[in-house]
Coordinates of C-alpha atoms and ligand atoms in Angstrom, one line a residue:
X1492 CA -146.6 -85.2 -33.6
X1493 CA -146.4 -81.4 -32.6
X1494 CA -147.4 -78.6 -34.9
X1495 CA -145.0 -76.0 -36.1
X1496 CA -145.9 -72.6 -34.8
X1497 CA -147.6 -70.7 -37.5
X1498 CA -146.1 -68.3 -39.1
X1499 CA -147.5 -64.7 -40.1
X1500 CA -147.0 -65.2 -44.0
X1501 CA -149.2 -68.5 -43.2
X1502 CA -152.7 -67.0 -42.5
X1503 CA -154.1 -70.5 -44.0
X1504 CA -152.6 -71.4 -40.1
X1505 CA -153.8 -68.9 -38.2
X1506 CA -157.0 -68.5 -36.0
X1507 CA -160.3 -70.4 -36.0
X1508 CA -161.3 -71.2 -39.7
X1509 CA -163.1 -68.5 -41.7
X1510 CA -166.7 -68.5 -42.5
X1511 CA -167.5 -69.3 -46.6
X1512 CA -168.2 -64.9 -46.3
X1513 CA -164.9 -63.7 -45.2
X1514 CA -162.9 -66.3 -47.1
X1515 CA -164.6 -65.1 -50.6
X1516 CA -163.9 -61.5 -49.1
X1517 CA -160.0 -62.4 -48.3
X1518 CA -159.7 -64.2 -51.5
X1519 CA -161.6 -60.4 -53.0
X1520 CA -159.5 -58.7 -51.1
X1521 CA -156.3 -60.4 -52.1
X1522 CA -156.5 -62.2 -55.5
X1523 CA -152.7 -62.7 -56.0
X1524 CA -152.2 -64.6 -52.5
X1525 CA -149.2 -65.3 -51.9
X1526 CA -147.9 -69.2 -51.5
X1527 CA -148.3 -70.8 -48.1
X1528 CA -144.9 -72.2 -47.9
X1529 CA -141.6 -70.7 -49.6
X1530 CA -139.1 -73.5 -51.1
X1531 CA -137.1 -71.5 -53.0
X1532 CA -133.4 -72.6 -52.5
X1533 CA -131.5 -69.3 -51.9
X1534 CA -128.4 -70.6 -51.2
X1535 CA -128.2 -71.0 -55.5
X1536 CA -129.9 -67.6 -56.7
X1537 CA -127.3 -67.3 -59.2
X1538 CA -127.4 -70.4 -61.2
X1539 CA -124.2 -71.6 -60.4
X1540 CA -124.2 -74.6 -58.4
X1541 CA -120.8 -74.9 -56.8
X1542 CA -119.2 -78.0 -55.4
X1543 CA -119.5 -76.9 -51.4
X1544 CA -115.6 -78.2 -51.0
X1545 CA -114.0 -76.6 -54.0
X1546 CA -116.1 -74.4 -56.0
X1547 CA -116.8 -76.3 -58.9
X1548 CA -120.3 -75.9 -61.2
X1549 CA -119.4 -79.9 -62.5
X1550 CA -121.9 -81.3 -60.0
X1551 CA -124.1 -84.0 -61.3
X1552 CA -126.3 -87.1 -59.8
X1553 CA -124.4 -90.3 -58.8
X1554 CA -127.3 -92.6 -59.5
X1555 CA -125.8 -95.4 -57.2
X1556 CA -126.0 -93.1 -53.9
X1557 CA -128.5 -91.0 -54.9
X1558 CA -126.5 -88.4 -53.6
X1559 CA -125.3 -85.3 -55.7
X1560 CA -120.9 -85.4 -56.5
X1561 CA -118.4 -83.2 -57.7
X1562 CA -117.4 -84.4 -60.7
X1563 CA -113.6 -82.4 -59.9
X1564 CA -113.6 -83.7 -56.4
X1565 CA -115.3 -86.6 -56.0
X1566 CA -117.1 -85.3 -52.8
X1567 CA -120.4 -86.3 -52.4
X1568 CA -123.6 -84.8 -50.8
X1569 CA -127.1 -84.2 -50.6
X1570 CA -129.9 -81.2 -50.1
X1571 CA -132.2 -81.5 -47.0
X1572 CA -135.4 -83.7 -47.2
X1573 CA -138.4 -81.4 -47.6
X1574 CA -140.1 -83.3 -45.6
X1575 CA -138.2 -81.7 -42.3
X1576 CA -137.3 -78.7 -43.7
X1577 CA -140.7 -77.8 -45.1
X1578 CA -142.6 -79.3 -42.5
X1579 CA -144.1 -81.6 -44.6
X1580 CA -145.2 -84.5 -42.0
X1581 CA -146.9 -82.0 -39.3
X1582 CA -149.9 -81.2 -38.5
X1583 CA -151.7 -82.8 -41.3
X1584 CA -154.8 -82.8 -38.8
X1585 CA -154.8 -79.3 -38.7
X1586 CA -154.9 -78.0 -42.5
X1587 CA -157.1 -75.2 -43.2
X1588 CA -158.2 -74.2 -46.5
X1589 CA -155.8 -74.5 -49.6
X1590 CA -152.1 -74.5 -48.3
X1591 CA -149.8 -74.2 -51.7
X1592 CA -145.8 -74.4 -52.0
X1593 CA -144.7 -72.2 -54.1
X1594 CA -143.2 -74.7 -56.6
X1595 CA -146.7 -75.3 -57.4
X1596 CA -148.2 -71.7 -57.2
X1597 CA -150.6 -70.8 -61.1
X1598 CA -148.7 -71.9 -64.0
X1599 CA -148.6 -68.2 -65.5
X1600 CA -150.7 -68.1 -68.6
X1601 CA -148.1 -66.2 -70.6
X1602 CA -145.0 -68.0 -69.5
X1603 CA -142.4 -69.5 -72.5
X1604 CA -140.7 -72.7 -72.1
X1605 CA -137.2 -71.0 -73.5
X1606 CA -135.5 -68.8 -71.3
X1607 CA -132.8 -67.0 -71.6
X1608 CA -129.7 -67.0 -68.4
X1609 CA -127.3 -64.9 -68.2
X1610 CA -123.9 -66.8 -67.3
X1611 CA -122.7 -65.5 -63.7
X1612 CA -119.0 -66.7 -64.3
X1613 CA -118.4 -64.9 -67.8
X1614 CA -121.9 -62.8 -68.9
X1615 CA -122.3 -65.0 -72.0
X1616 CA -126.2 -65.6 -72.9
X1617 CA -127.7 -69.3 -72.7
X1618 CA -130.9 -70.5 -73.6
X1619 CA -132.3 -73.4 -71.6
X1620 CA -135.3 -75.0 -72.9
X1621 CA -137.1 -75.5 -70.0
X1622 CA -140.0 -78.0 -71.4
X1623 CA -137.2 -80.7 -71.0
X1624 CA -134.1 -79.9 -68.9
X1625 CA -133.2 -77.1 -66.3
X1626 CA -129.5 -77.3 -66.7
X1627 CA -127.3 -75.9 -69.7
X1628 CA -123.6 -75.5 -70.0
X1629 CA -122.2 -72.1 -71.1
X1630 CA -120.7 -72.6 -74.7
X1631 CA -117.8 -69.9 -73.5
X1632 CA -116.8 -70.5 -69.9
X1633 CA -118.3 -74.4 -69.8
X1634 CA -119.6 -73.5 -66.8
X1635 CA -123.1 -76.0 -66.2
X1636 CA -125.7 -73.2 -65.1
X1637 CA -129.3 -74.4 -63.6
X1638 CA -132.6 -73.5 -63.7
X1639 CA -132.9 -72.7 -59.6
X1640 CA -135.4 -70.0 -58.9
X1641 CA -138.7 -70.9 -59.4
X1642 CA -140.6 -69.6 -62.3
X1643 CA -144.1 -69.2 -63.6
X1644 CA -144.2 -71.7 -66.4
X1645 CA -144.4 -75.1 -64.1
X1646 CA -140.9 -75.8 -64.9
X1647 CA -139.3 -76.3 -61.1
X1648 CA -141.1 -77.7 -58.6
X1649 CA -140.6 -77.5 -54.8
X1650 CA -138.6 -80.8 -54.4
X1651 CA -137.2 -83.8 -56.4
X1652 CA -136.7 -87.5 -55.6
X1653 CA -133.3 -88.4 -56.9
X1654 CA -132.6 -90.9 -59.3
X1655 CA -131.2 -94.1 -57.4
X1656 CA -131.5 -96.6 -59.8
X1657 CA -128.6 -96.4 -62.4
X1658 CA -129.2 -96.9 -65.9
X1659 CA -127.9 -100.7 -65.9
X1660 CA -130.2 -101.6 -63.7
X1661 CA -132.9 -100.0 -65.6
X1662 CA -131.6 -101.8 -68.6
X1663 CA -131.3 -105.4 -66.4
X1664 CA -135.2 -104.8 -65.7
X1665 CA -136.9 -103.9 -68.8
X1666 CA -134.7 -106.8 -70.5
X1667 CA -136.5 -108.9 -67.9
X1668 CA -139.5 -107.6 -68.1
X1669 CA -139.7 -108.2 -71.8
X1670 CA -138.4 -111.8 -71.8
X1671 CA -140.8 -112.8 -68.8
X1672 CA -143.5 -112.2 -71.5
X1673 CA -141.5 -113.4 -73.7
X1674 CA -144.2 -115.4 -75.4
X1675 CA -146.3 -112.4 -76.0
X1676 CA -144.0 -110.2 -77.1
X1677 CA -143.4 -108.9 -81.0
X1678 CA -140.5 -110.5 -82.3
X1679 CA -139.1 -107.2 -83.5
X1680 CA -139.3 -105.7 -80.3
X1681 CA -136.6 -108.6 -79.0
X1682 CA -134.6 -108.2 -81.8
X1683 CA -134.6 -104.3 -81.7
X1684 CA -134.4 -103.5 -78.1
X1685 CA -132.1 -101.0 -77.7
X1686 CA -130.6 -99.9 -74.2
X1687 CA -129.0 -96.7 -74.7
X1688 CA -132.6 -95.9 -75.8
X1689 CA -133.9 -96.0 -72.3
X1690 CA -134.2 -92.7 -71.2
X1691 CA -134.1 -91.1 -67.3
X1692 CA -136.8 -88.7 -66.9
X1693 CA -138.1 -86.4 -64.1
X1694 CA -142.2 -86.5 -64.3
X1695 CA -144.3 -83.6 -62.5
X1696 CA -146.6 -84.9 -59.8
X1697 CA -148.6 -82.6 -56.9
X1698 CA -148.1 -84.3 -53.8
X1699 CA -151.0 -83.7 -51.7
X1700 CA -151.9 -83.7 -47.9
X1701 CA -155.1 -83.7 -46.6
X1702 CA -157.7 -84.0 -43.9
X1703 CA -161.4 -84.6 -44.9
X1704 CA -164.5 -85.9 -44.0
X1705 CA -166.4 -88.3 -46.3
X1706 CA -170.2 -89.1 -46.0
X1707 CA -171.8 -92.0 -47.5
X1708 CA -176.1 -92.9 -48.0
X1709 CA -176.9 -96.1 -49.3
X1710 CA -178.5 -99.5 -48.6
X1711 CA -177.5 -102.6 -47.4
X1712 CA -179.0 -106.0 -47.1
X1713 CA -179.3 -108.8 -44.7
X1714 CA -180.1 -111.8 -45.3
X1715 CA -182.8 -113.8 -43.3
X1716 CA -183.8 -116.8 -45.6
X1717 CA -182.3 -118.7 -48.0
X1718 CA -184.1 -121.9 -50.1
X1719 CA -184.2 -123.9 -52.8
X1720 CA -187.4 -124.9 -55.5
X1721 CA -187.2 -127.5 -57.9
X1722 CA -188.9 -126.1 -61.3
X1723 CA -189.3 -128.8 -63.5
X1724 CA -185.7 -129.9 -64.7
X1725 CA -184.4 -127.0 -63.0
X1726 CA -183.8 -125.9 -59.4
X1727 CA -183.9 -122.1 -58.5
X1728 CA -182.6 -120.7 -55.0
X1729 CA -184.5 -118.2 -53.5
X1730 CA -183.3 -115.6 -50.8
X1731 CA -185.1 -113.4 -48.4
X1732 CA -183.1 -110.2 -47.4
X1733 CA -184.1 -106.8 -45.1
X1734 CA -183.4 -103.9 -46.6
X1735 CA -181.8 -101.6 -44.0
X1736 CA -181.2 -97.5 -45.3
X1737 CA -178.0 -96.9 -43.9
X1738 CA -175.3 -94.1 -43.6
X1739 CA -171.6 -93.7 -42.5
X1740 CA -169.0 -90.7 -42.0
X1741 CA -165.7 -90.6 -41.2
X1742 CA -163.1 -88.1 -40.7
X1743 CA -159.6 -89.0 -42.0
X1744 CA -156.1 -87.5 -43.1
X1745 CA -153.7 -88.0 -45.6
X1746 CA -150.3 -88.0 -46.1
X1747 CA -148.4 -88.0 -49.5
X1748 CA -151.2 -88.5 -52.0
X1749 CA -149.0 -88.4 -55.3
X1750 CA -151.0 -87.2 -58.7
X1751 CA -150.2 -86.7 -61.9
X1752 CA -148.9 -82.8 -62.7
X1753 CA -148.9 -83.1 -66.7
X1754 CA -152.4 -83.2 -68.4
X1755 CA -151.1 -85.0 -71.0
X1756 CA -150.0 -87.5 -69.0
X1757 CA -152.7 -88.0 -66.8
X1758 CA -155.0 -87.9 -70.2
X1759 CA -155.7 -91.6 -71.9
X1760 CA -153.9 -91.3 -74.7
X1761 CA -153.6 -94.0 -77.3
X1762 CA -150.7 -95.7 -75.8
X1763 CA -152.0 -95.1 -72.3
X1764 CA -148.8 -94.3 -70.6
X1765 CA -150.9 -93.0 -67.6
X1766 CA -151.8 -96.5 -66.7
X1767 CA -148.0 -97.3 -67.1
X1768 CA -146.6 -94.7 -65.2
X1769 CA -149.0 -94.7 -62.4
X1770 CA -148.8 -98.5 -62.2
X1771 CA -145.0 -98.4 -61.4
X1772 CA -146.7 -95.4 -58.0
X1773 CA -146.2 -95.3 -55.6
X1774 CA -142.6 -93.5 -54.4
X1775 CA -141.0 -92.4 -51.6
X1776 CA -141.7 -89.5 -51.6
X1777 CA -140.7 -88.5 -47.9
X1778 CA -137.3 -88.9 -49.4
X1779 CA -137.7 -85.9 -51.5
X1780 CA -135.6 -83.6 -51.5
X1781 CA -135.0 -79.7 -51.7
X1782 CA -134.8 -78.1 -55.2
X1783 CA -131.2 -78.0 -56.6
X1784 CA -131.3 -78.2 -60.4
X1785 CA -128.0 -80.4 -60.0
X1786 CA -130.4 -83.6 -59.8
X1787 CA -131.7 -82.7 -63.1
X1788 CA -128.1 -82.7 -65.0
X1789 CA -127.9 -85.6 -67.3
X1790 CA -131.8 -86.5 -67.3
X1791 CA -134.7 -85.0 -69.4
X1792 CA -137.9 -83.3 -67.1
X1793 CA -141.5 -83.1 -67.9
X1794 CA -142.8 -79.9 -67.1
X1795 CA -145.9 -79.8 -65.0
X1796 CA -149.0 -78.1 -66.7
X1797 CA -152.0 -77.8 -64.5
X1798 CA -152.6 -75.9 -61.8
X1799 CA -153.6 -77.1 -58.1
X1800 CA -157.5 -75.1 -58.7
X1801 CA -157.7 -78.2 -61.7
X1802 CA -156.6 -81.1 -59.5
X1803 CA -159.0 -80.7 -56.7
X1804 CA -162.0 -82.8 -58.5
X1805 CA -159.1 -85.6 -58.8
X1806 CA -158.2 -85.0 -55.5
X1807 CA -162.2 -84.9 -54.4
X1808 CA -162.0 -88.3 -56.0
X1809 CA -159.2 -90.0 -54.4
X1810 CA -161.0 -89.2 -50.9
X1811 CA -164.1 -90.1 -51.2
X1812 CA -162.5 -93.9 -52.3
X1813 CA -160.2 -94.0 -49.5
X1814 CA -163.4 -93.0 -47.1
X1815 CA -165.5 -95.8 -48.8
X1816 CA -162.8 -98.0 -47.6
X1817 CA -162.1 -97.0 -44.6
X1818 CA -166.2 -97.6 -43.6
X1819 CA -165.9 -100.7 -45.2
X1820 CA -165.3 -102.4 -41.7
X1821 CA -168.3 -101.3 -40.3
X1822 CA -170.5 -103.1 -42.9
X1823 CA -170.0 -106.8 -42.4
X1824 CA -173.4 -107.7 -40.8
X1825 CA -175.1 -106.5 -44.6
X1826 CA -174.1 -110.3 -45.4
X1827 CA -176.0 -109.4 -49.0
X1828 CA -173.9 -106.2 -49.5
X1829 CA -174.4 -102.1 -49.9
X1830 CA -175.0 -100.1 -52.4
X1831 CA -174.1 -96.7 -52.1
X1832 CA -176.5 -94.0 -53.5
X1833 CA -175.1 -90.9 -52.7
X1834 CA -171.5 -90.0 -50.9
X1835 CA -170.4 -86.5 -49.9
X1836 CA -167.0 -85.6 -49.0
X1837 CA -165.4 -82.3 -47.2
X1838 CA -161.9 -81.2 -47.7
X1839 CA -161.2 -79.5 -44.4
X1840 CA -157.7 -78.5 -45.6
X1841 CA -155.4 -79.5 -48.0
X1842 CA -151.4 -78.8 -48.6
X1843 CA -150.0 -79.2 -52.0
X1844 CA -146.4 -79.6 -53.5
X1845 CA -144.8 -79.9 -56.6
X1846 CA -142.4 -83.0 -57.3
X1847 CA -140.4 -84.3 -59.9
X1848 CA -140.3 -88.2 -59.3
X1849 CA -137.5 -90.3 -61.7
X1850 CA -138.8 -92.8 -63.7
X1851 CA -136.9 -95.0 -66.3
X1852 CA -138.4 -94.7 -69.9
X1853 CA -137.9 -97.2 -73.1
X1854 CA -140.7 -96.4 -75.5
X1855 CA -140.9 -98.5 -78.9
X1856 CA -142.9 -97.6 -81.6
X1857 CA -145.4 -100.5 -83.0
X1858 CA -144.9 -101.1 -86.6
X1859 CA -148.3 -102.2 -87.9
X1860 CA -150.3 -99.2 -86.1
X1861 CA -147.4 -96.8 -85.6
X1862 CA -148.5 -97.4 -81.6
X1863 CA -146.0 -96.0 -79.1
X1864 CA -145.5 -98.7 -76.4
X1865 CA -143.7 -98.1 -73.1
X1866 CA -141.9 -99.9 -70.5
X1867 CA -141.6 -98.0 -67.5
X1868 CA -139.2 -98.5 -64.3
X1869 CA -139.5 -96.8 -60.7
X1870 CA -136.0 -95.6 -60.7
X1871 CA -136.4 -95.4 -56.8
X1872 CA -138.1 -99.3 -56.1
X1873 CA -137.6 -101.0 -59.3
X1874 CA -141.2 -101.3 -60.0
X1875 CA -141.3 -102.5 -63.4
X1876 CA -144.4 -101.9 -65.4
X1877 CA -145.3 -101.9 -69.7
X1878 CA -146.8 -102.0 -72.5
X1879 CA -145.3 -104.1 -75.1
X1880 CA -146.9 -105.0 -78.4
X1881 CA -148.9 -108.0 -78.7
X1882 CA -148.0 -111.0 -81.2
X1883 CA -151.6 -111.8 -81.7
X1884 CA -151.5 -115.3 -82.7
X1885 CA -149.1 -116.1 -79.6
X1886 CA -151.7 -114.4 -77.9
X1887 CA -154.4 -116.2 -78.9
X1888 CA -153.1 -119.5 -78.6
X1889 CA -151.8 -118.6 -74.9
X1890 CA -155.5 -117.6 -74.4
X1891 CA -157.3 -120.7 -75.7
X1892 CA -154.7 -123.2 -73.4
X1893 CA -156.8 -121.3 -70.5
X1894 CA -160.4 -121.2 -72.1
X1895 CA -160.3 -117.7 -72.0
X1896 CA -161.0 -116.1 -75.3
X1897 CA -159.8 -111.9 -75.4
X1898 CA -161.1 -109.8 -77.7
X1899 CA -159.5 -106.6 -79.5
X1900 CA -156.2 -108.0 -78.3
X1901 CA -154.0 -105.7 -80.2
X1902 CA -152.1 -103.5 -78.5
X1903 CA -153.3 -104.3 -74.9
X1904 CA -151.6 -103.5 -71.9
X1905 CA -150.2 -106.5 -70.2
X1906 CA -149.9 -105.5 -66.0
X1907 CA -147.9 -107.5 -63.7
X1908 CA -145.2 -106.7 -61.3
X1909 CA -141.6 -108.0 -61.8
Ligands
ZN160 ZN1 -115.6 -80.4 -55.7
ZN161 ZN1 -120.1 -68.6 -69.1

């Protein structure tokens, strides 16, 4: 893997890393830093996104290719993967301090969802509404403008993975999804399942790189004796065990980490569609591609809502659990187990980008409790994943065949892959 030759506007590559001193002087020195990595896509400043073959701003997704197509032309074709372009796969190993796209830069605290563009082909004004799309068509000249240049509100992020799956095929998996649990579900939920009510929507998520070391202090036993003692009626087994204190660190990387970039999402809200979404993770995300607003056209988007400062606990988080399992091989002699007491863990550097990821959507609201329930599909794998109200007796009965008995039943997510 060879490391792209740092640039000037990329100090975060530059040099030996800085003591904990002169970084809080740089960051004194220079509170508005500017993003590590530029993805703005220049090539559509002005809104307009033209067919490259014959000029036309009628460009939308073709679900079935994944590709972007003229809806005048037919021709067919795709931005770069931001993987190459961006440099996304290198140097991991290297990362110093907090790299940041700028698709992902401080959500400004100011910023409004509705902006107002000014159409390029006839001057007419157009509002776009950019909590949940980044494409309008001019009213006057029908011309489709886009939402292209990054702005401070969250609203476009450095890259997006196209839809590939079409709707039908969404349709064709949440219809099996719900009759595989068929014997759980709410008979009104069969009889009212609506397709055209599945909805394609573009979620936020920071896709994170990092390299970090994780340190772990805990005990772990071994154990020497084992034996059994008849007590009375009863017979008790005894073990003997040395206690060893123990410790293990390990340096590692990662690549593609994928969190959530809406706090409302990523909250547990009472129909948990966090679990839901993130059960349908991961994506393949290396297949990302560069910002064109084009992707967008015919799809709602989520905008993202917390900054890259807020994610670094949840970040923090992630590590130290992939460390504890990469020292797990290392532990097999403590036959009785470890307990760790105390764990450490040091984010050497990290690179963060913004992505839209296309997920499939039904949501159906719960009668009885008003409860929103969701069925979700990976629009890129087909990962099927909900939450669909319980029938309780069904439930119950289904439960009792297995000797199992559930409690506060109601509502509960049911998780298995289709
Ligand atoms: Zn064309
Ligand atoms: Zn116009």
């Amino acid at each position: 893997m060879t490391q792209e030759p740092a640039e000037p506007q990329q100090p975060t590559f530059d040099g030996p890393p800085l003591s904990l001193e002169e970084e809080l002087a740089a960051a004194k020195a220079d509170p508005e830093a500017k993003p590590s990595i530029e993805t703005v896509n220049e090539s559509l400043k002005d809104g307009l996104n033209r067919c490259p073959k014959c000029g036309s701003t009628d460009v939308q997704l073709r679900g079935s290719t994944g590709m972007l197509i003229c809806l005048f032309c037919r021709n067919e074709w795709q931005e770069a993967r931001v993987e190459e372009e961006f440099g996304l796969g290198e140097g991991i190993d290297q990362l110093e301090g907090t790299v940041i796209a700028s698709g992902a830069g401080d959500i400004a605290a100011d910023a409004a969802d509705m902006l107002t563009f000014k159409c390029e082909a006839c001057g007419a004004e157009v509002v776009v509404d950019t909590a949940h799309a980044l494409n309008a068509r001019c009213h006057w000249c029908r011309h489709t403008l886009n939402v292209n240049q990054q702005i401070p509100n969250g609203a476009v992020p450095d890259a997006v993975l196209p839809f590939r799956l079409t709707k039908d095929e969404a349709v064709e998996k949440i219809r099996a999804f719900a009759s595989k649990r068929r014997l759980f579900a709410h008979k009104r939920f069969k009889k009212e399942f609506v397709p055209e009510n599945v909805l394609g929507v573009y979620l936020p998520y920071l896709v994170i790189d990092a390299r970090a070391a994780s340190q772990y202090w805990g005990k772990g036993e071994v154990e020497t004796r084992r034996w059994t003692e008849k007590q009375g009626d009863n017979r008790v087994t005894y073990y003997a065990a040395d206690v060893y204190r123990l410790s293990r660190q390990v340096s590692f990387t990662v690549d593609d980490l994928t969190v959530e970039g809406s706090s409302e999402r990523a909250s547990f809200g009472t129909a948990n569609t966090n679990n839901i979404v993130n059960s349908v993770l991961p994506f393949d995300t290396k297949n990302a591609v560069r910002w064109n607003a084009s992707y967008l056209v015919g799809f709602t988007s989520e905008k993202r809502d917390v900054n890259v400062e807020a994610m670094k606990p949840v970040l923090e988080d992630q590590l130290l659990s992939i460390g504890r399992s990469e020292v797990r091989g290392s532990l097999g002699r403590f036959d009785r187990g470890v307990r760790w007491e105390q764990e450490q863990v040091d984010v050497g550097g990290s690179r963060w980008v913004s992505m839209y990821l296309p997920v499939w959507l039904y949501s159906y609201r719960q009668e009885s409790n008003g409860l929103l329930h969701y069925i979700a599909v990976n629009a890129r794998t087909g990962e099927t994943m909900g939450s669909i109200p319980v029938s309780q007796p069904k439930l119950l009965l289904a439960a009792f065949t297995v000797g199992t008995f559930l409690e506060g039943i109601a509502g509960a997510i049911l998780v298995a892959s289709a």
